Structure formats: structure tokens, C-alpha cells
Amino acid sequence: MAASIAIHLEFGGGAELLFNGVKKHHVTLPSQSEPWDMKQLLVWIQRNLLKERPELFVQGDSVRPGILVLINDADWELMVSTGKLCLLSECVCVCVCVCV
Amino acid sequence: MPVQCSSCSEKRAVLKRPKTGHSLCKECFFWAFEEEIHQTIVSAKLFKTGESVGIAASGGKDSTVLAHVMKVLNERYSYGLELMLLSVDEGITGYRDDSLETVKRNQQQYELPLKIVSYEELYGWTMDAIVKQVGLKNNCTFCGVFRRQALDRGAIMLKVDKICTGHNADDVAETVLMNVLRGDIARLRRCTTISTDSENEGVVPRCKPLKYAYEKEIVLYAYFKKLDYFSTECIYSPNAYRGYARTYLKDLESVRPSSIMDVIHSGENLSVREGVKMPVQGTCSRCGYISSQKLCKACVLLEGLNRGLPKLGIGKHHRFHDKILSQQPLTEEEERKLKAVDF
């Protein structure tokens, strides 16, 4: 059983408009049997934080093309290619919209 | 499992460059990004030493990064350019006034002189007023046409030798796609040129130093450098045709990142078959601006606005030019068609 984890979420570049204009969120993800990964985080964000127009944030299993995701100041594209991306406590996840 | 920077092999990589797929650390990314723009400027001979250059600034990410990089490169490589910021106020409440605040901050941050020109002073119409008359379908046409002229007028007021805009690789690729979709062969041939040259008095040459910079990299650069920029969708643009090309291109990019450069490459190397009718460049009989028809598009659109005929200028309108120039009235049937607006 993995404990619940607290993470910092930040939305920018216009993405914050989908979250009532709030850029920074400090959230606690509930505990679950396996470690949290990005796909699950996106579903959680969509269910609990996203205020409008989900199609502008998620597309299928991932973010809409046109949204950059950085985890602890590093592009998630780097980590995705090195294997399954697991989220750790207190990590900072930033989603920046490239084009509105 | 941290990945090493593929360039310096010393630091941890923080991003995978969308353009090349290389994993780079922050400093190597900044260097690569700036160097590529420098190479674009040098190989295309965009500027001459001693020139004064107006940087078209909207407060958005592209123009903020452009202003920053131009300042950095001007100093690093001693271009010897005198840089200035030039902004256009289209009169869009809640959007442009906010982004202009960002430009004013940029002015202080980069210590560059700033000139703002407005549609109100140039044409007597704000975009808010135009949208009330025209609706939300063709308003972007008005804004784009007016802004092009507004930049030239502003540049002449500033007495700069050149204008540079923040158009990036994604923008140019989108334009190529749009022109293919619209069958606009003339624009298709022109739209990938990196700089315009002109012998016309009313038009200042302009160039796109960021032509080969990916939009994603511009955002990453601005984010890591913590540059101050404004990012909100223009409230009048949701129906803009460009949006469709943009969505399509973004999907293509996610499958194959080089698509953006490849579309530009296709556009640059297109040749037009012999016998295809191409417009000839002349000047507007009313204002002297460059035009391929008797009246330039801005004059036609303005005429339409002032006469309460919002569709004048949208669609084929060259047969009205003689009537407008000689101030002949239009027939009832013609007026009826030009008034019809779908909101």
C-alpha cells in the first residue's frame, strides 16, 4: 500500500484559465496499492480540479498536444522515454500551455 | 533515472528538444536556442550594422522571447543595431489592454524605447466597435489587415529601418497549410520568405528571426528564463480558421516532431506551374499602400465599415473598387448582399 502523496501543481501559459485562473495548487493524492503515475494524475486532475473544457487539457490518455509538462523542472518527455513515470511526494508538476 | 545532457555530458538533462530530440541541460538548451537564431539571422543576412530595428511586441510569448534574444545577440555578437519596441493597440478591452501592460514592463526590463499605435487613432475604429458591426466570423480578417498597416505606420513614425516580428516555425507551417487549404497560390509562394524587401515608401521591410524556432521551445525558453509574458486567447478569435490548421499541426507534431520544419521546407520549395495567374504588385489609388488591386484591402474594409456594409472586403470585391473610387452609389441588390452578417 503506497501512502498518500502531496504534490505541487502549477498551471501556466493560459492553462490556468481551465482551473478558474488559479495557477498554483497544493494537492494530496489518496493512497492506493500502486505508486501514482502521470496517467492516473491526469485523470485525478480532470475529475477534481478541472473546471471547464476538458478537451483543452486531456486527449485520450495524455495531455492535449500543445501542453508542456515539467516534473521537478524537467521535461516529462525525457522521463517518458526512460520508462514508467512514477510520482513521488512533494514533486512539482507544471503544465504550461504552448498555444492558446 | 536521470539522463545526462547530450551536449556537455556534465549536467542533468532537463528537456528533450522537440526540434532535434536531443536531451539537454538548461544552459546548453539556452545556448542552442540562441545560437540557432543567430545562425538564422546571419545566413539570411537579416540586418546590417547600424540599422534601427523595431521589434513588434504584443506582450505575448513570441515577441517577449524575440525582444530578449535580440538584445542578447545584439550584445554578444555586436550586431550594432539600435533596438526599439513597437506595439499595436487594436482596442480589445480586457485582452489588449492587459497585454500592453506586459509590453510596458518589457520596456523597462529590456530598457528599450517603446511606441504604441492604436487602431482608434489610425482608422477611427477599435476592434470592439468592429466586432459589433461585423460579428465573430470574419473579424480576424479586419484585425490582421489593419495590424499589418498599423505596424508599417508605427515603424515610419519611429523612423526604423526594419521591423522584426515574432512569427515562429509553427506559425509559418500553419500559414502554409492554410494557404494550401484555401488554394491561395500567390500567398503560398510568399508566406515562407523570411524577410520582405520593399522599395515602396509606405512599407518598411520586415523579417522573422524566429522562423525556425519551434513554439514549444519558445515556451520552454521563456519558462526557464522566467520571462514575463501574457498568455490569453484573444476573446474574438475562437472561430478563426487558423485554429483548425493549428490543431491539425499540433497532432502531426506529436506523431513526428519534424513535421513542422518539413511543412516549411515544402512551402519554401514549391514552384508554381507556368500559366498560373499571379497578382501583380502595385499601389492603392487611395492611400498609396502596396496592393495588387486598385484599392488596398485596408481601404476596402474601412470603406465597408464606414458605410455600414460589413461584408465589403470579405470575399471577391474587386469589381466594387471603381465604384468606390469614383464615389458612385451601389445598387440596392449589391448593398443588401454586403450588409448580411452571420453572427
PDB file of C-alpha atoms in Angstrom, chain B residues 10-190:
ATOM      1  CA  GLU B  10      28.153  17.170 -17.221  1.00  0.00           C
ATOM      2  CA  LYS B  11      24.766  18.276 -16.041  1.00  0.00           C
ATOM      3  CA  ARG B  12      21.451  16.501 -15.763  1.00  0.00           C
ATOM      4  CA  ALA B  13      19.263  16.956 -18.828  1.00  0.00           C
ATOM      5  CA  VAL B  14      16.077  18.917 -18.157  1.00  0.00           C
ATOM      6  CA  LEU B  15      14.392  18.688 -21.519  1.00  0.00           C
ATOM      7  CA  LYS B  16      14.182  16.795 -24.732  1.00  0.00           C
ATOM      8  CA  ARG B  17      14.330  19.319 -27.578  1.00  0.00           C
ATOM      9  CA  PRO B  18      11.223  18.940 -29.708  1.00  0.00           C
ATOM     10  CA  LYS B  19      13.181  20.013 -32.773  1.00  0.00           C
ATOM     11  CA  THR B  20      16.071  17.572 -32.583  1.00  0.00           C
ATOM     12  CA  GLY B  21      15.205  15.054 -29.884  1.00  0.00           C
ATOM     13  CA  HIS B  22      18.459  15.853 -28.042  1.00  0.00           C
ATOM     14  CA  SER B  23      18.411  15.749 -24.241  1.00  0.00           C
ATOM     15  CA  LEU B  24      19.894  18.969 -22.925  1.00  0.00           C
ATOM     16  CA  CYS B  25      20.546  20.749 -19.664  1.00  0.00           C
ATOM     17  CA  LYS B  26      19.242  24.296 -19.182  1.00  0.00           C
ATOM     18  CA  GLU B  27      22.420  26.122 -20.149  1.00  0.00           C
ATOM     19  CA  CYS B  28      23.056  24.012 -23.235  1.00  0.00           C
ATOM     20  CA  PHE B  29      19.451  24.488 -24.301  1.00  0.00           C
ATOM     21  CA  PHE B  30      19.696  28.286 -23.916  1.00  0.00           C
ATOM     22  CA  TRP B  31      22.903  28.245 -25.925  1.00  0.00           C
ATOM     23  CA  ALA B  32      21.486  26.009 -28.686  1.00  0.00           C
ATOM     24  CA  PHE B  33      18.275  28.030 -28.936  1.00  0.00           C
ATOM     25  CA  GLU B  34      20.088  31.378 -29.096  1.00  0.00           C
ATOM     26  CA  GLU B  35      22.771  30.112 -31.456  1.00  0.00           C
ATOM     27  CA  GLU B  36      20.252  28.802 -33.948  1.00  0.00           C
ATOM     28  CA  ILE B  37      18.534  32.175 -34.087  1.00  0.00           C
ATOM     29  CA  HIS B  38      21.916  33.820 -34.550  1.00  0.00           C
ATOM     30  CA  GLN B  39      22.618  31.442 -37.461  1.00  0.00           C
ATOM     31  CA  THR B  40      19.230  32.248 -38.986  1.00  0.00           C
ATOM     32  CA  ILE B  41      19.978  35.972 -38.762  1.00  0.00           C
ATOM     33  CA  VAL B  42      23.482  35.675 -40.183  1.00  0.00           C
ATOM     34  CA  SER B  43      22.801  33.235 -43.020  1.00  0.00           C
ATOM     35  CA  ALA B  44      19.728  35.115 -44.221  1.00  0.00           C
ATOM     36  CA  LYS B  45      21.521  38.463 -43.749  1.00  0.00           C
ATOM     37  CA  LEU B  46      18.540  39.901 -41.951  1.00  0.00           C
ATOM     38  CA  PHE B  47      20.224  43.015 -40.587  1.00  0.00           C
ATOM     39  CA  LYS B  48      23.024  45.464 -41.406  1.00  0.00           C
ATOM     40  CA  THR B  49      25.259  47.117 -38.819  1.00  0.00           C
ATOM     41  CA  GLY B  50      23.957  50.452 -37.629  1.00  0.00           C
ATOM     42  CA  GLU B  51      20.324  49.764 -38.558  1.00  0.00           C
ATOM     43  CA  SER B  52      17.493  50.690 -36.243  1.00  0.00           C
ATOM     44  CA  VAL B  53      15.083  47.804 -35.758  1.00  0.00           C
ATOM     45  CA  GLY B  54      11.531  47.907 -34.457  1.00  0.00           C
ATOM     46  CA  ILE B  55      10.605  44.718 -32.598  1.00  0.00           C
ATOM     47  CA  ALA B  56       6.869  44.133 -32.991  1.00  0.00           C
ATOM     48  CA  ALA B  57       5.813  43.457 -29.406  1.00  0.00           C
ATOM     49  CA  SER B  58       2.428  42.278 -28.248  1.00  0.00           C
ATOM     50  CA  GLY B  59       3.386  41.172 -24.751  1.00  0.00           C
ATOM     51  CA  GLY B  60       2.943  37.555 -25.770  1.00  0.00           C
ATOM     52  CA  LYS B  61       5.499  34.784 -25.502  1.00  0.00           C
ATOM     53  CA  ASP B  62       6.909  35.062 -29.037  1.00  0.00           C
ATOM     54  CA  SER B  63       7.566  38.787 -29.000  1.00  0.00           C
ATOM     55  CA  THR B  64       8.890  38.716 -25.423  1.00  0.00           C
ATOM     56  CA  VAL B  65      11.369  35.968 -26.315  1.00  0.00           C
ATOM     57  CA  LEU B  66      12.215  37.787 -29.543  1.00  0.00           C
ATOM     58  CA  ALA B  67      12.977  41.028 -27.683  1.00  0.00           C
ATOM     59  CA  HIS B  68      15.071  39.155 -25.129  1.00  0.00           C
ATOM     60  CA  VAL B  69      17.074  37.145 -27.665  1.00  0.00           C
ATOM     61  CA  MET B  70      17.590  40.121 -29.978  1.00  0.00           C
ATOM     62  CA  LYS B  71      19.021  42.086 -27.058  1.00  0.00           C
ATOM     63  CA  VAL B  72      21.265  39.172 -26.023  1.00  0.00           C
ATOM     64  CA  LEU B  73      22.558  38.511 -29.549  1.00  0.00           C
ATOM     65  CA  ASN B  74      22.956  42.203 -30.372  1.00  0.00           C
ATOM     66  CA  GLU B  75      25.332  42.445 -27.429  1.00  0.00           C
ATOM     67  CA  ARG B  76      27.013  39.052 -27.741  1.00  0.00           C
ATOM     68  CA  TYR B  77      27.837  39.361 -31.432  1.00  0.00           C
ATOM     69  CA  SER B  78      27.981  43.165 -31.706  1.00  0.00           C
ATOM     70  CA  TYR B  79      25.320  43.437 -34.401  1.00  0.00           C
ATOM     71  CA  GLY B  80      25.447  47.200 -33.786  1.00  0.00           C
ATOM     72  CA  LEU B  81      21.670  47.509 -34.009  1.00  0.00           C
ATOM     73  CA  GLU B  82      19.516  50.114 -32.313  1.00  0.00           C
ATOM     74  CA  LEU B  83      16.537  48.175 -30.939  1.00  0.00           C
ATOM     75  CA  MET B  84      13.065  49.535 -30.211  1.00  0.00           C
ATOM     76  CA  LEU B  85       9.715  48.067 -29.243  1.00  0.00           C
ATOM     77  CA  LEU B  86       6.648  48.700 -31.397  1.00  0.00           C
ATOM     78  CA  SER B  87       3.187  47.771 -30.204  1.00  0.00           C
ATOM     79  CA  VAL B  88      -0.280  47.892 -31.744  1.00  0.00           C
ATOM     80  CA  ASP B  89      -3.372  48.590 -29.675  1.00  0.00           C
ATOM     81  CA  GLU B  90      -6.332  47.096 -31.532  1.00  0.00           C
ATOM     82  CA  GLY B  91      -8.791  48.274 -28.906  1.00  0.00           C
ATOM     83  CA  ILE B  92      -9.866  44.925 -27.477  1.00  0.00           C
ATOM     84  CA  THR B  93     -10.998  45.531 -23.926  1.00  0.00           C
ATOM     85  CA  GLY B  94      -9.811  43.010 -21.390  1.00  0.00           C
ATOM     86  CA  TYR B  95      -7.276  41.457 -23.749  1.00  0.00           C
ATOM     87  CA  ARG B  96      -5.080  44.033 -25.411  1.00  0.00           C
ATOM     88  CA  ASP B  97      -5.023  46.467 -22.512  1.00  0.00           C
ATOM     89  CA  ASP B  98      -3.668  43.675 -20.307  1.00  0.00           C
ATOM     90  CA  SER B  99      -1.038  42.552 -22.784  1.00  0.00           C
ATOM     91  CA  LEU B 100       0.069  46.152 -23.337  1.00  0.00           C
ATOM     92  CA  GLU B 101       0.801  46.354 -19.610  1.00  0.00           C
ATOM     93  CA  THR B 102       3.172  43.439 -20.188  1.00  0.00           C
ATOM     94  CA  VAL B 103       4.877  45.314 -23.054  1.00  0.00           C
ATOM     95  CA  LYS B 104       5.336  48.334 -20.809  1.00  0.00           C
ATOM     96  CA  ARG B 105       7.014  46.056 -18.272  1.00  0.00           C
ATOM     97  CA  ASN B 106       9.168  44.593 -21.074  1.00  0.00           C
ATOM     98  CA  GLN B 107      10.176  48.133 -21.987  1.00  0.00           C
ATOM     99  CA  GLN B 108      11.593  48.607 -18.515  1.00  0.00           C
ATOM    100  CA  GLN B 109      13.062  45.132 -18.192  1.00  0.00           C
ATOM    101  CA  TYR B 110      14.922  45.347 -21.521  1.00  0.00           C
ATOM    102  CA  GLU B 111      15.492  49.112 -21.365  1.00  0.00           C
ATOM    103  CA  LEU B 112      14.234  49.723 -24.894  1.00  0.00           C
ATOM    104  CA  PRO B 113      12.171  52.647 -26.197  1.00  0.00           C
ATOM    105  CA  LEU B 114       8.514  51.807 -26.897  1.00  0.00           C
ATOM    106  CA  LYS B 115       5.928  53.202 -29.312  1.00  0.00           C
ATOM    107  CA  ILE B 116       2.283  52.185 -29.230  1.00  0.00           C
ATOM    108  CA  VAL B 117      -0.030  52.874 -32.211  1.00  0.00           C
ATOM    109  CA  SER B 118      -3.751  52.297 -31.971  1.00  0.00           C
ATOM    110  CA  TYR B 119      -6.473  51.405 -34.464  1.00  0.00           C
ATOM    111  CA  GLU B 120      -8.507  54.202 -32.914  1.00  0.00           C
ATOM    112  CA  GLU B 121      -6.029  56.891 -33.925  1.00  0.00           C
ATOM    113  CA  LEU B 122      -5.164  55.333 -37.298  1.00  0.00           C
ATOM    114  CA  TYR B 123      -8.581  54.243 -38.548  1.00  0.00           C
ATOM    115  CA  GLY B 124     -11.128  55.633 -36.131  1.00  0.00           C
ATOM    116  CA  TRP B 125     -12.316  52.124 -35.260  1.00  0.00           C
ATOM    117  CA  THR B 126     -11.455  49.843 -32.312  1.00  0.00           C
ATOM    118  CA  MET B 127     -11.803  46.066 -32.680  1.00  0.00           C
ATOM    119  CA  ASP B 128     -14.604  46.174 -30.123  1.00  0.00           C
ATOM    120  CA  ALA B 129     -16.549  48.518 -32.411  1.00  0.00           C
ATOM    121  CA  ILE B 130     -15.664  46.469 -35.491  1.00  0.00           C
ATOM    122  CA  VAL B 131     -16.874  43.210 -33.963  1.00  0.00           C
ATOM    123  CA  LYS B 132     -20.187  44.880 -33.057  1.00  0.00           C
ATOM    124  CA  GLN B 133     -20.700  45.600 -36.754  1.00  0.00           C
ATOM    125  CA  VAL B 134     -19.066  42.588 -38.320  1.00  0.00           C
ATOM    126  CA  GLY B 135     -19.755  39.762 -35.904  1.00  0.00           C
ATOM    127  CA  LEU B 136     -17.461  36.961 -34.838  1.00  0.00           C
ATOM    128  CA  LYS B 137     -16.867  35.198 -38.114  1.00  0.00           C
ATOM    129  CA  ASN B 138     -14.688  37.475 -40.229  1.00  0.00           C
ATOM    130  CA  ASN B 139     -13.385  39.839 -37.594  1.00  0.00           C
ATOM    131  CA  CYS B 140      -9.875  38.357 -37.676  1.00  0.00           C
ATOM    132  CA  THR B 141      -9.584  39.445 -41.312  1.00  0.00           C
ATOM    133  CA  PHE B 142     -10.102  43.072 -40.276  1.00  0.00           C
ATOM    134  CA  CYS B 143      -7.690  42.832 -37.386  1.00  0.00           C
ATOM    135  CA  GLY B 144      -4.913  41.168 -39.384  1.00  0.00           C
ATOM    136  CA  VAL B 145      -5.139  43.557 -42.327  1.00  0.00           C
ATOM    137  CA  PHE B 146      -5.285  46.643 -40.141  1.00  0.00           C
ATOM    138  CA  ARG B 147      -2.467  45.450 -37.926  1.00  0.00           C
ATOM    139  CA  ARG B 148      -0.132  44.929 -40.873  1.00  0.00           C
ATOM    140  CA  GLN B 149      -0.612  48.509 -41.956  1.00  0.00           C
ATOM    141  CA  ALA B 150      -0.533  49.768 -38.375  1.00  0.00           C
ATOM    142  CA  LEU B 151       2.906  48.219 -37.868  1.00  0.00           C
ATOM    143  CA  ASP B 152       4.182  49.948 -41.001  1.00  0.00           C
ATOM    144  CA  ARG B 153       2.733  53.290 -39.935  1.00  0.00           C
ATOM    145  CA  GLY B 154       4.223  52.890 -36.461  1.00  0.00           C
ATOM    146  CA  ALA B 155       7.587  51.947 -37.929  1.00  0.00           C
ATOM    147  CA  ILE B 156       7.579  55.064 -40.085  1.00  0.00           C
ATOM    148  CA  MET B 157       6.741  57.187 -37.036  1.00  0.00           C
ATOM    149  CA  LEU B 158       9.633  55.544 -35.176  1.00  0.00           C
ATOM    150  CA  LYS B 159      11.870  56.019 -38.223  1.00  0.00           C
ATOM    151  CA  VAL B 160      13.221  52.469 -38.051  1.00  0.00           C
ATOM    152  CA  ASP B 161      14.939  50.757 -40.959  1.00  0.00           C
ATOM    153  CA  LYS B 162      13.360  47.366 -40.342  1.00  0.00           C
ATOM    154  CA  ILE B 163      10.654  45.604 -38.374  1.00  0.00           C
ATOM    155  CA  CYS B 164      11.078  42.136 -36.927  1.00  0.00           C
ATOM    156  CA  THR B 165       8.144  40.025 -35.807  1.00  0.00           C
ATOM    157  CA  GLY B 166       7.952  37.020 -33.508  1.00  0.00           C
ATOM    158  CA  HIS B 167       6.473  34.592 -36.046  1.00  0.00           C
ATOM    159  CA  ASN B 168       7.731  31.131 -35.152  1.00  0.00           C
ATOM    160  CA  ALA B 169       8.062  27.854 -37.068  1.00  0.00           C
ATOM    161  CA  ASP B 170       4.598  26.707 -36.033  1.00  0.00           C
ATOM    162  CA  ASP B 171       3.054  29.963 -37.321  1.00  0.00           C
ATOM    163  CA  VAL B 172       4.775  29.667 -40.689  1.00  0.00           C
ATOM    164  CA  ALA B 173       3.810  25.991 -41.041  1.00  0.00           C
ATOM    165  CA  GLU B 174       0.199  26.805 -40.151  1.00  0.00           C
ATOM    166  CA  THR B 175       0.170  29.551 -42.792  1.00  0.00           C
ATOM    167  CA  VAL B 176       1.478  27.151 -45.436  1.00  0.00           C
ATOM    168  CA  LEU B 177      -1.295  24.681 -44.578  1.00  0.00           C
ATOM    169  CA  MET B 178      -3.929  27.423 -44.563  1.00  0.00           C
ATOM    170  CA  ASN B 179      -2.875  28.667 -47.994  1.00  0.00           C
ATOM    171  CA  VAL B 180      -2.978  25.118 -49.375  1.00  0.00           C
ATOM    172  CA  LEU B 181      -6.452  24.638 -47.915  1.00  0.00           C
ATOM    173  CA  ARG B 182      -7.639  27.927 -49.396  1.00  0.00           C
ATOM    174  CA  GLY B 183      -5.955  27.490 -52.764  1.00  0.00           C
ATOM    175  CA  ASP B 184      -4.182  30.810 -52.340  1.00  0.00           C
ATOM    176  CA  ILE B 185      -1.226  30.177 -54.632  1.00  0.00           C
ATOM    177  CA  ALA B 186       0.091  33.722 -54.510  1.00  0.00           C
ATOM    178  CA  ARG B 187       0.288  33.745 -50.718  1.00  0.00           C
ATOM    179  CA  LEU B 188       1.636  30.202 -50.683  1.00  0.00           C
ATOM    180  CA  ARG B 189       4.641  31.368 -52.633  1.00  0.00           C
ATOM    181  CA  ARG B 190       5.243  34.416 -50.438  1.00  0.00           C
TER     182      ARG B 190
END
